[in-house]
Coordinates of N, CA and C in Angstrom, one line a residue:
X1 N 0.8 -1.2 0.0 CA 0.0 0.0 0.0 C 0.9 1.2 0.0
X2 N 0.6 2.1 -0.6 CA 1.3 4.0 -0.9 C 0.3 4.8 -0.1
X3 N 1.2 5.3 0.1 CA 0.6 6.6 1.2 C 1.1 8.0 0.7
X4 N 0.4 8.1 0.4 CA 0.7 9.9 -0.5 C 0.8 10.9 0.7
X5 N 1.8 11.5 0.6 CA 1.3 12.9 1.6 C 1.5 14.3 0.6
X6 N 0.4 14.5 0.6 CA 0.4 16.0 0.3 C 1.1 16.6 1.0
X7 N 1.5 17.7 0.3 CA 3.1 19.0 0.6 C 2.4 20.3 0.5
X8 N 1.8 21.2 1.0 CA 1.5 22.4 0.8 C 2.6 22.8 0.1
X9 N 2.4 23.5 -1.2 CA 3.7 24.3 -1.7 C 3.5 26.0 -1.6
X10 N 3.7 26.9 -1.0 CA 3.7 28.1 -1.4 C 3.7 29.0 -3.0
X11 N 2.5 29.7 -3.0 CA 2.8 30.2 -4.4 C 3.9 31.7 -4.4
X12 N 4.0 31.7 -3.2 CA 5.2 33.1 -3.6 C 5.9 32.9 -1.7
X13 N 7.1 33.2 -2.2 CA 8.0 33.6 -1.1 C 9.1 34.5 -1.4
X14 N 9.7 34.6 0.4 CA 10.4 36.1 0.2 C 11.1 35.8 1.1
X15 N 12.7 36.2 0.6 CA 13.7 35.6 1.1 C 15.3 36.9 1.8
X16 N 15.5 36.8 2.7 CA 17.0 38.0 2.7 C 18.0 37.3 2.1
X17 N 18.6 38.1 1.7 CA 20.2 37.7 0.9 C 21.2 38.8 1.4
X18 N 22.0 38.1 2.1 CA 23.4 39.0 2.0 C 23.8 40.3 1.0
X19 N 24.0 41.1 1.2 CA 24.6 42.1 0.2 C 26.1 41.7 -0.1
X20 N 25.9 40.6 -1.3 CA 27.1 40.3 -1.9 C 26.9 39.3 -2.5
X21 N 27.8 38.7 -3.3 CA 27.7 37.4 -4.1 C 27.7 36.1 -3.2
X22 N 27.4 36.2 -2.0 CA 27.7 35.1 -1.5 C 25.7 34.3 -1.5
X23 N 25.2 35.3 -1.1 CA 23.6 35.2 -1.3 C 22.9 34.4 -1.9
X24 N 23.7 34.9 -3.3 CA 22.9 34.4 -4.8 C 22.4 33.4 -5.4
X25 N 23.8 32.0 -5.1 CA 23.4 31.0 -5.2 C 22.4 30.2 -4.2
X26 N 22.2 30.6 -2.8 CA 21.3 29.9 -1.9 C 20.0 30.6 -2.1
X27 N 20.1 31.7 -2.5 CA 18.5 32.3 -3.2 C 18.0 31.3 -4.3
X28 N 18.8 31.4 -5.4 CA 18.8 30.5 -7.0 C 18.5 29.2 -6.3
X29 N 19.0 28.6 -5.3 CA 18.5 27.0 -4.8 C 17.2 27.3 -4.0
X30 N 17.0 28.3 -3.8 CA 15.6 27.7 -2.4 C 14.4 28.4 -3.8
X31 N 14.8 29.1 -4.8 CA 13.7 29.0 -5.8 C 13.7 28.4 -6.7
X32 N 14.5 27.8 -7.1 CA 14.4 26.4 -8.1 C 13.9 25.4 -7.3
X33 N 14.1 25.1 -6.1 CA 13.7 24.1 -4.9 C 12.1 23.8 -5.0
X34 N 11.1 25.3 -4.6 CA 9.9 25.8 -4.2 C 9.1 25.9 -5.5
X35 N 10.1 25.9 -6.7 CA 8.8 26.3 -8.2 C 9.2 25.2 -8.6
X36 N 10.0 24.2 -8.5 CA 9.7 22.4 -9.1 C 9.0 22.1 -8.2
X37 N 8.7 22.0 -6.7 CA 7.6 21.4 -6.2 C 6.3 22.0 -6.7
X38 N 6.1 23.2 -7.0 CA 5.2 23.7 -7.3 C 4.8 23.5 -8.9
X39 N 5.5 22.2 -9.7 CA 5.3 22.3 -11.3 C 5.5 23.1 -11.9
X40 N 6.4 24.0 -11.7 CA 6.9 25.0 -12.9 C 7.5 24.8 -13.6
X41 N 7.5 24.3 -15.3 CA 8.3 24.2 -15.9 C 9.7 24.3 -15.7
X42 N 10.2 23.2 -16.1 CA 11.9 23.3 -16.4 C 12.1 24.4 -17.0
X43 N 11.6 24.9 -18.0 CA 12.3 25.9 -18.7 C 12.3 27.5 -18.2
X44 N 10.5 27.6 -17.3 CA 10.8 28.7 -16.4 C 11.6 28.5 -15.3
X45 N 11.8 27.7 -14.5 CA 12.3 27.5 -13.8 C 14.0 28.1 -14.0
X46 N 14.4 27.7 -15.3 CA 15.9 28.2 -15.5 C 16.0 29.4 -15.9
X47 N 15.4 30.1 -16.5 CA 14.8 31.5 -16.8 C 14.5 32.0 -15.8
X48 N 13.8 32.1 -14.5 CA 13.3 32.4 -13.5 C 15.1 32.5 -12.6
X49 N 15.7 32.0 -12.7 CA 16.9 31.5 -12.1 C 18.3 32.3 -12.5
X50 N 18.1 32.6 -14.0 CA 19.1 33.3 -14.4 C 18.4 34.9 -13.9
X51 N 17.3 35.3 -14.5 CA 16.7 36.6 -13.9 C 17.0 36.4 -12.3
X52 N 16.6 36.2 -11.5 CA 16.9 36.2 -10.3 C 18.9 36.2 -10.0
X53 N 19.3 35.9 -10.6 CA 20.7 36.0 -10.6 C 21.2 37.4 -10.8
X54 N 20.9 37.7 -12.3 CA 20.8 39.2 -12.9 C 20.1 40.3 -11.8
X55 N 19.1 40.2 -11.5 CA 18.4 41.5 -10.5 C 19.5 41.1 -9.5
X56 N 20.1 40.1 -8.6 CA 20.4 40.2 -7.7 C 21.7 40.9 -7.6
X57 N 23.1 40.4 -8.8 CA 23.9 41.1 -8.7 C 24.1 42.6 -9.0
X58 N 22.8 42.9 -10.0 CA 22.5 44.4 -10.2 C 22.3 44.9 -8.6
X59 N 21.8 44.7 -8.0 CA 21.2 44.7 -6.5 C 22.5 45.2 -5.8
X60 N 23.5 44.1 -6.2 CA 24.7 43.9 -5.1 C 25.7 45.0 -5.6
X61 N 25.9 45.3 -6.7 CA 26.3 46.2 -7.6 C 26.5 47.8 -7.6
X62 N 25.2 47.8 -7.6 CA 24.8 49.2 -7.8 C 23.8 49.9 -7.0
X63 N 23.1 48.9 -6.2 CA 22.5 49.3 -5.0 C 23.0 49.4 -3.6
X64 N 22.3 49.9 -2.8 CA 22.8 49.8 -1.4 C 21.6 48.9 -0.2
X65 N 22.6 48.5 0.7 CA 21.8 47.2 1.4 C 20.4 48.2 2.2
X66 N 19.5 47.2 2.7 CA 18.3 47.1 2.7 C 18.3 48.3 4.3
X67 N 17.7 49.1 5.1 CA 17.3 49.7 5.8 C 17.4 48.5 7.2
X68 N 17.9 48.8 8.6 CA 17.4 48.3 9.6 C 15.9 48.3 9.5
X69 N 15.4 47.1 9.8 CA 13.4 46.8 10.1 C 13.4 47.3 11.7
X70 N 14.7 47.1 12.2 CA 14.5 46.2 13.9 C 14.1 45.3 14.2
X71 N 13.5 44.2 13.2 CA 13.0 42.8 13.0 C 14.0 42.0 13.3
X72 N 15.0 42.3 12.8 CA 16.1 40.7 12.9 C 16.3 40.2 11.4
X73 N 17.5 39.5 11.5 CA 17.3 38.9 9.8 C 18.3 39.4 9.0
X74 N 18.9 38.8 8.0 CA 20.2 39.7 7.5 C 19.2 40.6 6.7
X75 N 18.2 41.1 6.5 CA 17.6 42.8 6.4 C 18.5 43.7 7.4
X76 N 18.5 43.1 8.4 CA 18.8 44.4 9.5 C 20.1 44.4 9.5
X77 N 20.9 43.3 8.6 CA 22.7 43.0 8.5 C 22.7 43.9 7.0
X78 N 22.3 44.4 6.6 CA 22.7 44.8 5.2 C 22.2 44.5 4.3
X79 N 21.3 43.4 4.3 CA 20.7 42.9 3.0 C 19.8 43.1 2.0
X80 N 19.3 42.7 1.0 CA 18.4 42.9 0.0 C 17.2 41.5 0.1
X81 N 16.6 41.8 -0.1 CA 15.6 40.6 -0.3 C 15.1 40.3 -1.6
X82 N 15.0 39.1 -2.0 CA 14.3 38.3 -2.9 C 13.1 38.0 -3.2
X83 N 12.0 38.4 -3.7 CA 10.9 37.0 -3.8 C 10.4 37.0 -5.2
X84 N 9.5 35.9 -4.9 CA 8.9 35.3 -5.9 C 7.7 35.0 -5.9
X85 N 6.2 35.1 -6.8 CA 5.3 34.4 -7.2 C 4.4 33.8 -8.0
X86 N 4.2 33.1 -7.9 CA 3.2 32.6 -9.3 C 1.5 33.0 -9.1
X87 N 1.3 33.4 -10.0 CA -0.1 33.7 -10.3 C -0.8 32.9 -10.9
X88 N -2.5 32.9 -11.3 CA -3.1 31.8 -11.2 C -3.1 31.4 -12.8
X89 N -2.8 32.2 -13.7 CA -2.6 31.6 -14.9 C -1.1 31.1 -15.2
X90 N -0.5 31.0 -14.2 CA 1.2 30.4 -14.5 C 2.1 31.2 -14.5
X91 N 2.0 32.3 -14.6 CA 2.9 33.5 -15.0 C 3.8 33.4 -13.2
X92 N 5.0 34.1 -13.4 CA 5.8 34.1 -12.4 C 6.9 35.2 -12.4
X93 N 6.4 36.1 -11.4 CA 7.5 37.5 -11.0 C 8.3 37.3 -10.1
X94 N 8.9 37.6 -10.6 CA 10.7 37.5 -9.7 C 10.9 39.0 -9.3
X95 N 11.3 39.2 -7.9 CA 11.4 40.7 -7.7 C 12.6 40.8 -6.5
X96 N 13.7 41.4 -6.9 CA 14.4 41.9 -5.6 C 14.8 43.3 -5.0
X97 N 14.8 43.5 -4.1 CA 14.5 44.8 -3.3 C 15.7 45.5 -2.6
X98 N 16.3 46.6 -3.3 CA 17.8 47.3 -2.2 C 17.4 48.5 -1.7
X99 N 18.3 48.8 -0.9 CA 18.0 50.2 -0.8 C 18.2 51.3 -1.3
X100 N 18.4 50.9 -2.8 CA 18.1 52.3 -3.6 C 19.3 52.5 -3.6
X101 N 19.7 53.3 -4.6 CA 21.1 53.3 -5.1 C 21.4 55.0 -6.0
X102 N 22.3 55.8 -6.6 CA 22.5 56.6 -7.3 C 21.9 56.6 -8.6
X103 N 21.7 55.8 -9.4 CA 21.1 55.8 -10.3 C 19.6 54.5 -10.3
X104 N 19.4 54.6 -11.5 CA 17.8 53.8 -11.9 C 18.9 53.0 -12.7
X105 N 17.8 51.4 -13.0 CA 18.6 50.6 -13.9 C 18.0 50.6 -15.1
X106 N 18.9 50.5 -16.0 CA 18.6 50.8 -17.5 C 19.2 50.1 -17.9
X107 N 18.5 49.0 -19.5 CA 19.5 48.1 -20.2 C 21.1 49.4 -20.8
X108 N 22.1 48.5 -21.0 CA 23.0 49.3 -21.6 C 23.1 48.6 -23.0
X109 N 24.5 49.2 -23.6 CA 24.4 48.8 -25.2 C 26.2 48.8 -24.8
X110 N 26.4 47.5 -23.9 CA 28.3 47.2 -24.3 C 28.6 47.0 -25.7
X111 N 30.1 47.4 -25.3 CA 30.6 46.8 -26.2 C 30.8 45.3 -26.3
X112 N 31.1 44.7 -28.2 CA 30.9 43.4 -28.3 C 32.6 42.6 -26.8
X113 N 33.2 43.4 -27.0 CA 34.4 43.0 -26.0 C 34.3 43.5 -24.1
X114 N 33.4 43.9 -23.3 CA 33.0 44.5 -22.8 C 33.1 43.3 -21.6
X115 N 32.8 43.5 -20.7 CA 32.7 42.0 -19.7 C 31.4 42.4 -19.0
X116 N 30.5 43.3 -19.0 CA 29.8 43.3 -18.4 C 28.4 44.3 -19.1
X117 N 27.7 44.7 -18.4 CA 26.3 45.3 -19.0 C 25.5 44.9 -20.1
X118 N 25.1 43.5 -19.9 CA 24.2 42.9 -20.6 C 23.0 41.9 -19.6
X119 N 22.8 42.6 -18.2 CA 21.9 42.0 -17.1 C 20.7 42.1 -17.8
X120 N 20.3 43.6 -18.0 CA 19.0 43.6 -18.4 C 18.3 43.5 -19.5
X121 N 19.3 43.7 -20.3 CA 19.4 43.1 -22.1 C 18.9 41.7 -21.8
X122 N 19.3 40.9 -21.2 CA 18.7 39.3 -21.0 C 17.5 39.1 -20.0
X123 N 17.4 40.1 -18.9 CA 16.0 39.8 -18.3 C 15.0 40.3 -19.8
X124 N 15.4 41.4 -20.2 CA 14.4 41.9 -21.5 C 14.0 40.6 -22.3
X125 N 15.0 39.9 -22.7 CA 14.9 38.3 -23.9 C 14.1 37.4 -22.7
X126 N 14.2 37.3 -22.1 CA 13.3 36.1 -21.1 C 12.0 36.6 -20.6
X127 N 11.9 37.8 -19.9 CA 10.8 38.1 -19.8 C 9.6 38.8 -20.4
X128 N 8.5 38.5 -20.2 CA 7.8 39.0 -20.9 C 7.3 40.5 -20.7
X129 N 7.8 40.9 -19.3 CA 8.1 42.4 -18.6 C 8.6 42.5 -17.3
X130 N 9.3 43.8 -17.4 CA 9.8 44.1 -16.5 C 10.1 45.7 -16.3
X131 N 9.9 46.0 -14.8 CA 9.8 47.1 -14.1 C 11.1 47.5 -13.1
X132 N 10.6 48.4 -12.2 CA 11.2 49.2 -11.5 C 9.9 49.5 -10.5
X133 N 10.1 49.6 -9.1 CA 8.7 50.3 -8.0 C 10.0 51.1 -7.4
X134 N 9.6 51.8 -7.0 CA 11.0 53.2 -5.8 C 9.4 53.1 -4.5
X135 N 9.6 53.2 -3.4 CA 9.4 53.2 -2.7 C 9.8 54.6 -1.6
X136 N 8.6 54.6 -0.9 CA 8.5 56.5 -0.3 C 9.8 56.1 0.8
X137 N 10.4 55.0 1.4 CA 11.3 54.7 2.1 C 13.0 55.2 1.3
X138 N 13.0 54.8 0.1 CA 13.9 54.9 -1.2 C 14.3 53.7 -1.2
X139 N 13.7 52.5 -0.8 CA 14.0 50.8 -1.1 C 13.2 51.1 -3.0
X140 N 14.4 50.4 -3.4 CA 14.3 50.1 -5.1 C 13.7 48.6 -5.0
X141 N 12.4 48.3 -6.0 CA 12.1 47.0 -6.4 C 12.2 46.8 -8.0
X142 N 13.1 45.9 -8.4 CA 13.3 45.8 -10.0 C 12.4 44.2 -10.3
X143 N 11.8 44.0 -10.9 CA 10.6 42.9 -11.1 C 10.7 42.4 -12.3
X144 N 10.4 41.1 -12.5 CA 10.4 40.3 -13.9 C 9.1 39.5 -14.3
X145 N 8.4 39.7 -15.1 CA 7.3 38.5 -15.0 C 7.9 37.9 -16.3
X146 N 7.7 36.9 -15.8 CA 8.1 35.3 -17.1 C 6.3 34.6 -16.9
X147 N 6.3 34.4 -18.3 CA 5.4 32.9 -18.4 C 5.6 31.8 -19.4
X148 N 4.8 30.6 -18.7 CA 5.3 29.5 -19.6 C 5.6 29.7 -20.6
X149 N 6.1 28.9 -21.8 CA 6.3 29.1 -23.2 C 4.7 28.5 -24.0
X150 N 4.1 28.7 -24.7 CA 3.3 28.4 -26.0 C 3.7 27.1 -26.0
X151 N 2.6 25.9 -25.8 CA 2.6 24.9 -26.3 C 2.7 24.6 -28.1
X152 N 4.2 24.1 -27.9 CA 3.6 23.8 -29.4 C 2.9 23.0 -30.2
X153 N 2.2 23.7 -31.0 CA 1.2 23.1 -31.7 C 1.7 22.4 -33.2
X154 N 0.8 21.1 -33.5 CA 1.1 20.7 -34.8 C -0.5 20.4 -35.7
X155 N -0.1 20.9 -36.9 CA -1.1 21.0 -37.7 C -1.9 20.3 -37.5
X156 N -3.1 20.1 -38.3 CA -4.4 19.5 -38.0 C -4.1 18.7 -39.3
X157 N -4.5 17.7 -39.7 CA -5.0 17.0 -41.1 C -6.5 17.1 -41.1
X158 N -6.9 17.5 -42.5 CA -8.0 17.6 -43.0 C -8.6 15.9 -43.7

């Protein structure tokens, strides 16, 4: 006999990250983790994973760490937060949150030999939109919504 246990999965969570590259990858695992339990496509899933990579080091970058809450939590160590959720038709926003920084983020146009500024140039190719929220605090939120890909279809015979 099998004994099934249902798993409540969360449709969105929200996570602190260190202000720095050390973060990133334990972010990128606890959401690749939470959207395969939750059936999200492999292919969003990897897409969801690279964007969440991109916002975060833009985050670490060029932003500044997150405001004391007085809550506790690497928030109140310097950090940025992460989250994620899915909505009821599949779609899935990725959003991470700093304390706001000197400038707004804007795709750039490197050069072809350049090592860097092509973050938002590839959230642009993967997602289907993406934003900016500024907050009356001056906490920056930069956001991605991805949705599944179009099943492909194959002709009909007549």
């Amino acid at each position: 006999m099998a004994v099934l246990v249902a798993q409540e999965v969360p449709t969105s969570s929200s996570v602190a990250v260190t202000h720095g590259p050390a973060g990133v990858g334990e972010a990128r695992h606890r959401m690749r983790t939470q959207l395969s339990r939750s059936g999200v496509s492999d292919t969003v899933v990897e897409d969801a994973e690279l964007v969440l990579s991109e916002l975060l080091s833009n985050a670490c970058r060029y932003g500044r760490p997150l405001r004391p809450t007085g809550r506790g939590g690497l928030e109140d160590d310097g950090g940025i937060r992460a989250a994620w959720s899915l909505d009821q038709s599949g779609g899935l926003t990725v959003e991470v949150t700093d304390g706001g920084g000197p400038t707004r983020p804007v795709p750039a146009r490197p050069s072809l030999t350049a090592r860097g500024g092509r973050g938002l140039t590839i959230i642009s190719a993967l997602a289907k939109d993406w934003g900016i929220r500024d907050s009356a605090s001056g906490e920056v939120t930069v956001w991605a919504h991805l949705t599944a890909p179009e099943a492909t279809r194959t002709p009909t015979s007549r």
